[in-house]
Short mmCIF file of C-alpha atoms and ligand atoms in Angstrom, two decimals:
data_model
loop_
_atom_site.label_atom_id
_atom_site.label_comp_id
_atom_site.label_asym_id
_atom_site.label_seq_id
_atom_site.Cartn_x
_atom_site.Cartn_y
_atom_site.Cartn_z
CA MET A 1 40.02 12.63 47.51
CA GLY A 2 42.33 14.54 50.15
CA ARG A 3 44.69 14.10 52.75
CA THR A 4 45.82 15.94 55.44
CA ASP A 5 48.73 14.73 58.19
CA THR A 6 49.07 17.17 60.58
CA GLY A 7 52.24 15.23 62.64
CA ARG A 8 53.17 15.82 65.91
CA ARG A 9 53.44 19.30 65.95
CA ARG A 10 51.04 22.71 65.56
CA VAL A 11 49.91 22.69 61.43
CA HIS A 12 50.52 25.13 59.21
CA ASN A 13 49.17 24.20 55.97
CA GLU A 14 49.72 26.97 52.83
CA ASP A 15 48.96 24.44 49.94
CA VAL A 16 45.88 24.62 48.08
CA PHE A 17 44.51 22.60 45.75
CA LEU A 18 41.46 22.24 43.03
CA CYS A 19 40.22 19.84 40.85
CA ASP A 20 37.66 20.75 39.61
CA PRO A 21 37.14 19.51 35.54
CA PRO A 22 38.12 20.20 33.22
CA LEU A 23 40.34 22.35 35.34
CA TYR A 24 43.28 21.68 37.91
CA ALA A 25 45.70 23.72 40.18
CA VAL A 26 48.10 23.53 42.83
CA ALA A 27 48.90 26.60 44.82
CA ASP A 28 51.54 27.22 47.10
CA GLY A 29 51.55 29.96 49.62
CA MET A 30 54.25 32.03 51.73
CA GLY A 31 54.05 34.86 54.07
CA GLY A 32 54.12 35.77 57.89
CA ALA A 33 51.33 34.13 60.22
CA GLN A 34 48.29 32.97 58.02
CA ALA A 35 48.71 35.28 55.10
CA GLY A 36 50.52 32.50 52.80
CA GLU A 37 47.27 29.94 53.34
CA LEU A 38 45.55 33.04 52.63
CA ALA A 39 47.11 33.78 49.16
CA SER A 40 47.11 29.96 48.14
CA GLN A 41 43.06 30.13 48.84
CA LEU A 42 42.80 33.31 47.04
CA ALA A 43 44.37 32.35 43.83
CA VAL A 44 42.26 28.68 43.76
CA ALA A 45 39.09 30.77 44.47
CA ALA A 46 40.16 33.32 41.45
CA LEU A 47 40.73 30.13 39.69
CA ALA A 48 37.62 28.20 40.64
CA GLU A 49 35.38 31.20 39.16
CA ARG A 50 36.50 30.58 35.56
CA PRO A 51 33.70 31.28 32.75
CA HIS A 52 31.83 28.65 31.80
CA GLY A 53 33.48 27.19 29.06
CA ALA A 54 36.61 28.88 28.88
CA ALA A 55 39.43 27.55 27.16
CA GLY A 56 43.29 27.70 25.75
CA GLU A 57 46.13 29.65 27.39
CA ASP A 58 44.69 32.94 27.14
CA ALA A 59 41.95 31.71 29.42
CA VAL A 60 44.57 30.31 31.83
CA GLU A 61 46.72 33.67 31.89
CA ALA A 62 43.91 35.87 32.40
CA LEU A 63 42.78 33.52 35.32
CA VAL A 64 45.97 33.27 36.85
CA ARG A 65 46.39 37.60 36.43
CA GLU A 66 43.14 37.73 37.92
CA ALA A 67 44.20 36.11 41.26
CA ASN A 68 47.21 37.87 41.39
CA ARG A 69 45.18 41.18 41.10
CA ARG A 70 42.94 40.12 44.14
CA ILE A 71 46.08 38.98 46.07
CA PHE A 72 48.01 42.02 45.24
CA ARG A 73 44.84 44.31 46.74
CA ARG A 74 44.39 42.34 49.52
CA SER A 75 47.89 42.60 50.57
CA LEU A 76 47.62 46.21 50.45
CA GLU A 77 44.41 46.21 52.28
CA ASP A 78 45.75 43.88 55.15
CA PRO A 79 49.01 44.96 57.09
CA ALA A 80 48.73 41.39 58.33
CA ALA A 81 48.80 40.05 54.67
CA ALA A 82 51.20 42.56 53.20
CA GLY A 83 53.90 40.57 51.08
CA MET A 84 51.77 37.25 50.96
CA GLY A 85 52.22 35.36 47.16
CA THR A 86 51.90 32.14 45.74
CA THR A 87 52.91 29.82 43.22
CA VAL A 88 50.35 28.61 41.16
CA THR A 89 50.54 25.74 38.34
CA ALA A 90 46.97 25.16 36.58
CA ALA A 91 46.65 22.62 33.69
CA LEU A 92 43.39 23.84 32.05
CA VAL A 93 41.94 20.35 29.76
CA ASP A 94 39.92 20.91 26.45
CA GLU A 95 38.57 17.70 25.88
CA ASP A 96 37.76 18.65 22.55
CA ALA A 97 40.69 19.73 20.98
CA GLY A 98 42.52 17.28 23.08
CA THR A 99 44.58 19.65 24.74
CA ALA A 100 45.57 21.12 27.96
CA ALA A 101 46.34 24.59 28.76
CA LEU A 102 48.98 25.16 31.24
CA GLY A 103 49.72 28.57 33.14
CA HIS A 104 52.51 28.56 35.89
CA VAL A 105 54.19 30.97 38.13
CA GLY A 106 56.51 29.96 41.20
CA ASP A 107 58.10 26.80 41.83
CA SER A 108 55.50 24.14 42.03
CA ARG A 109 55.57 21.72 39.12
CA ALA A 110 53.38 20.08 36.19
CA TYR A 111 54.57 16.57 34.82
CA ARG A 112 53.63 14.34 32.68
CA ILE A 113 53.57 10.34 32.60
CA ARG A 114 53.52 8.96 29.26
CA GLY A 115 55.16 5.51 28.02
CA GLY A 116 56.97 5.07 31.13
CA VAL A 117 58.99 8.64 30.97
CA LEU A 118 58.64 11.00 33.29
CA GLU A 119 58.71 14.79 32.03
CA GLN A 120 58.96 17.93 34.14
CA LEU A 121 56.28 20.37 31.98
CA THR A 122 57.35 23.43 33.19
CA THR A 123 60.14 25.17 34.32
CA ASP A 124 60.64 26.35 38.12
CA HIS A 125 60.91 30.28 39.27
CA SER A 126 63.69 30.02 41.70
CA VAL A 127 66.49 30.53 42.60
CA VAL A 128 68.35 27.13 42.11
CA ALA A 129 67.01 26.53 39.06
CA GLU A 130 68.34 29.55 37.59
CA LEU A 131 71.54 28.50 38.60
CA VAL A 132 71.12 25.00 37.66
CA ARG A 133 70.43 26.31 34.13
CA ALA A 134 73.17 29.12 34.43
CA GLY A 135 75.31 25.69 35.09
CA ARG A 136 76.54 26.85 38.33
CA LEU A 137 74.87 24.40 40.33
CA THR A 138 74.09 20.55 39.52
CA GLU A 139 70.54 19.32 40.38
CA GLU A 140 71.59 16.95 43.11
CA GLU A 141 73.41 20.33 44.69
CA ALA A 142 70.25 22.26 43.81
CA LEU A 143 68.06 19.60 46.53
CA GLU A 144 70.48 20.64 49.29
CA HIS A 145 70.88 24.20 48.48
CA PRO A 146 70.02 26.02 51.80
CA TYR A 147 67.62 28.78 49.14
CA ARG A 148 66.40 26.27 47.86
CA SER A 149 62.46 27.30 48.69
CA ALA A 150 62.98 30.44 47.21
CA ILE A 151 61.11 31.54 44.33
CA THR A 152 61.60 34.48 41.51
CA ARG A 153 58.16 34.89 40.60
CA ALA A 154 55.18 34.84 42.73
CA LEU A 155 51.54 35.28 42.05
CA GLY A 156 50.34 38.60 44.51
CA THR A 157 53.38 40.48 45.28
CA GLU A 158 53.50 42.67 42.35
CA GLU A 159 50.72 44.66 40.41
CA ASP A 160 51.22 42.07 37.67
CA VAL A 161 52.65 38.91 37.19
CA ASP A 162 54.43 37.77 34.10
CA VAL A 163 52.91 34.13 33.66
CA ASP A 164 54.38 31.42 31.56
CA THR A 165 51.65 29.53 29.78
CA PHE A 166 51.45 26.51 27.15
CA THR A 167 49.39 23.76 25.42
CA VAL A 168 50.30 20.62 25.79
CA PRO A 169 48.85 17.65 23.02
CA LEU A 170 46.83 15.05 25.29
CA GLN A 171 46.91 11.25 24.77
CA PRO A 172 45.04 8.06 26.46
CA GLY A 173 46.79 6.85 28.66
CA ASP A 174 48.78 10.05 29.73
CA THR A 175 48.52 10.83 33.73
CA TYR A 176 49.42 14.58 34.45
CA LEU A 177 51.17 15.26 37.88
CA LEU A 178 50.83 18.66 39.78
CA CYS A 179 52.44 18.97 43.12
CA SER A 180 54.39 21.58 45.14
CA ASP A 181 57.69 21.86 46.12
CA GLY A 182 56.75 19.52 49.74
CA LEU A 183 57.18 16.78 46.70
CA THR A 184 60.02 17.54 44.40
CA SER A 185 62.25 18.77 47.42
CA MET A 186 61.91 15.77 48.88
CA MET A 187 62.07 13.23 46.10
CA ARG A 188 64.00 12.88 42.45
CA ASP A 189 62.56 12.46 39.51
CA GLU A 190 62.87 8.84 39.04
CA GLU A 191 61.53 8.04 42.32
CA ILE A 192 58.82 9.31 41.50
CA LEU A 193 58.75 7.49 38.29
CA GLY A 194 59.24 4.93 40.55
CA LEU A 195 56.46 4.74 42.28
CA ALA A 196 54.37 5.74 39.10
CA SER A 197 55.04 2.85 37.59
CA ALA A 198 54.19 0.63 40.81
CA TYR A 199 51.04 2.47 41.25
CA GLY A 200 50.42 3.61 37.34
CA ASP A 201 46.79 1.66 37.50
CA ASP A 202 46.11 2.93 40.76
CA PRO A 203 45.74 6.86 41.10
CA ASP A 204 44.65 6.69 44.77
CA ALA A 205 47.47 4.37 45.45
CA LEU A 206 49.79 6.33 43.92
CA ALA A 207 48.98 9.42 45.00
CA ASP A 208 49.07 8.27 48.31
CA ALA A 209 52.56 6.62 48.01
CA LEU A 210 54.18 9.91 46.83
CA ILE A 211 52.75 12.02 49.91
CA ASP A 212 54.23 8.65 51.91
CA ALA A 213 57.74 8.53 50.57
CA ALA A 214 57.73 12.44 50.67
CA ASN A 215 57.09 12.49 54.15
CA ALA A 216 59.25 9.39 55.02
CA ALA A 217 61.82 11.38 53.03
CA GLY A 218 61.65 14.41 55.76
CA GLY A 219 58.75 15.91 54.97
CA GLU A 220 59.65 19.54 55.97
CA ASP A 221 56.97 21.05 53.92
CA ASN A 222 52.94 21.07 52.88
CA ILE A 223 53.20 18.25 50.12
CA THR A 224 50.35 18.61 47.40
CA VAL A 225 49.67 16.16 44.94
CA VAL A 226 47.02 16.39 42.10
CA LEU A 227 46.62 13.50 39.34
CA PHE A 228 44.81 13.18 36.45
CA GLU A 229 44.11 10.80 33.85
CA ILE A 230 43.78 10.69 30.09
CA VAL A 231 41.75 7.95 28.75
CA ALA A 232 39.88 6.98 25.09
CA GLY A 233 36.34 7.21 25.48
CA GLU A 234 33.77 8.71 23.52
CA PRO A 235 31.78 12.49 23.46
CA VAL A 236 29.68 14.00 25.61
CA SER A 237 26.02 12.49 25.36
CA GLY A 238 24.34 15.18 26.54
CA ASP A 239 22.53 12.92 29.02
CA GLY A 240 23.90 15.47 31.79
CA ARG A 241 26.19 12.77 32.49
CA GLY A 242 28.90 15.59 32.24
CA ALA A 243 28.55 17.18 35.30
CA PRO A 244 31.46 18.86 37.00
CA VAL A 245 33.10 16.64 39.59
CA VAL A 246 33.41 18.47 43.11
CA PRO A 247 36.25 18.01 44.74
CA VAL A 248 35.91 16.28 47.88
CA PRO A 249 37.08 18.20 50.82
CA ALA A 250 39.93 16.71 52.41
CA PRO A 251 39.25 14.84 55.56
CA VAL A 252 41.93 15.01 58.29
CA HIS A 253 43.86 11.55 58.15
CA ALA A 254 42.91 9.49 61.34
CA ALA A 255 44.32 6.78 62.63
CA ALA A 256 42.54 4.19 61.70
CA PRO A 257 42.05 4.17 57.41
CA GLU A 258 39.07 5.04 56.51
CA PRO A 259 37.36 3.89 53.25
CA ARG A 260 38.04 6.03 50.35
CA PRO A 261 35.53 7.58 47.90
CA THR A 262 36.12 5.88 44.22
CA SER A 263 39.04 8.29 42.99
CA VAL A 264 37.81 7.49 39.44
CA ARG A 265 35.28 9.89 38.08
CA ARG A 266 34.19 10.28 34.55
CA TRP A 267 32.52 13.33 32.62
CA GLY A 268 31.46 13.00 29.05
CA ALA A 269 30.49 10.09 27.77
CA ALA A 270 27.81 7.81 27.84
CA ALA A 271 29.06 4.45 26.60
CA GLY A 272 27.07 3.46 22.90
CA SER A 273 28.03 6.92 21.94
CA ARG A 274 28.86 6.56 18.19
CA TRP A 275 31.96 9.41 18.00
CA PRO A 276 35.28 8.14 19.30
CA ALA A 277 37.01 11.52 21.39
CA LEU A 278 38.81 11.87 24.09
CA LEU A 279 37.13 10.97 27.00
CA LEU A 280 38.82 12.36 30.16
CA ILE A 281 39.04 10.83 33.61
CA ALA A 282 39.06 13.12 35.90
CA VAL A 283 41.27 10.54 38.43
CA VAL A 284 42.42 12.06 41.92
CA ALA A 285 43.08 15.32 43.40
CA ILE A 286 44.92 14.96 46.64
CA ALA A 287 45.79 17.57 48.67
CA ALA A 288 47.95 16.67 51.28
CA ALA A 289 49.72 18.87 53.58
CA LEU A 290 52.72 17.55 55.69
CA LEU A 291 53.76 20.25 57.52
CA ILE A 292 56.45 18.88 60.46
CA LEU A 293 58.40 22.35 60.94
CA LEU A 294 57.18 24.66 63.48
CA GLY A 295 58.38 27.50 61.54
CA PHE A 296 56.58 28.42 58.86
CA THR A 297 58.48 27.14 55.68
CA ARG A 298 57.28 28.00 51.93
MN1 MN B 301 55.99 24.28 49.49
#
């Protein structure tokens, strides 16, 4: 499920998302002309080529570093793409282990919502985040800082990249949110949590609400949200219901509301399997791009 809002001006959407269970990712590109879009698309395309059965932090890191190489190589070959780069925040779920391995570069974010608490899992690689960590800026000041979109680490700007990787244990009831800074530069964590609490049982509605809220707050940048939810379930029974879910291409948002495909997609088990296990329901991928400004903003 996706949504793109073109606004009233020329659109340039440099955010790309991937919802290809068990892999989820958000990439927010930067670069002149269409280079930012190219960088984020190359990143996601590289991730999507993951080998079957890839799992764990090493796999995520290898995928992200390969994505980096491809973007960097392309930027050397194509003068119009020189200097392009992108953030990436990726989560690779390991259903058997009950964990997710995350890989992260830049200022897109991963959050976990568990038991009514919103926790930011990733650390921004940004100028303002470093100033906040150093105690030289408050979170509030960071939101208004003129360099708030400047990142200190990106994919594709150098031959190799340092990737943050870590593993989180999954629990039934968890909701994971991957998003670009178009959401988090417009909304405070408490506001995100407030919406998550209000729409917790309806990820489609939550995604829409997050995007609408970021837009209402100014919508200064492309906004991308990917949500997935962990539910208690049962193991794969081998009846073919474990096929990967192909993300639905984002339709152009029309004036008239259109019916949405169901956002809840299962993979894994049939009912009646005997062994308890984690069944993941890939709930939603939402990419929304709301570019309100004419100029390119990362
Ligand atoms: Mn952005």
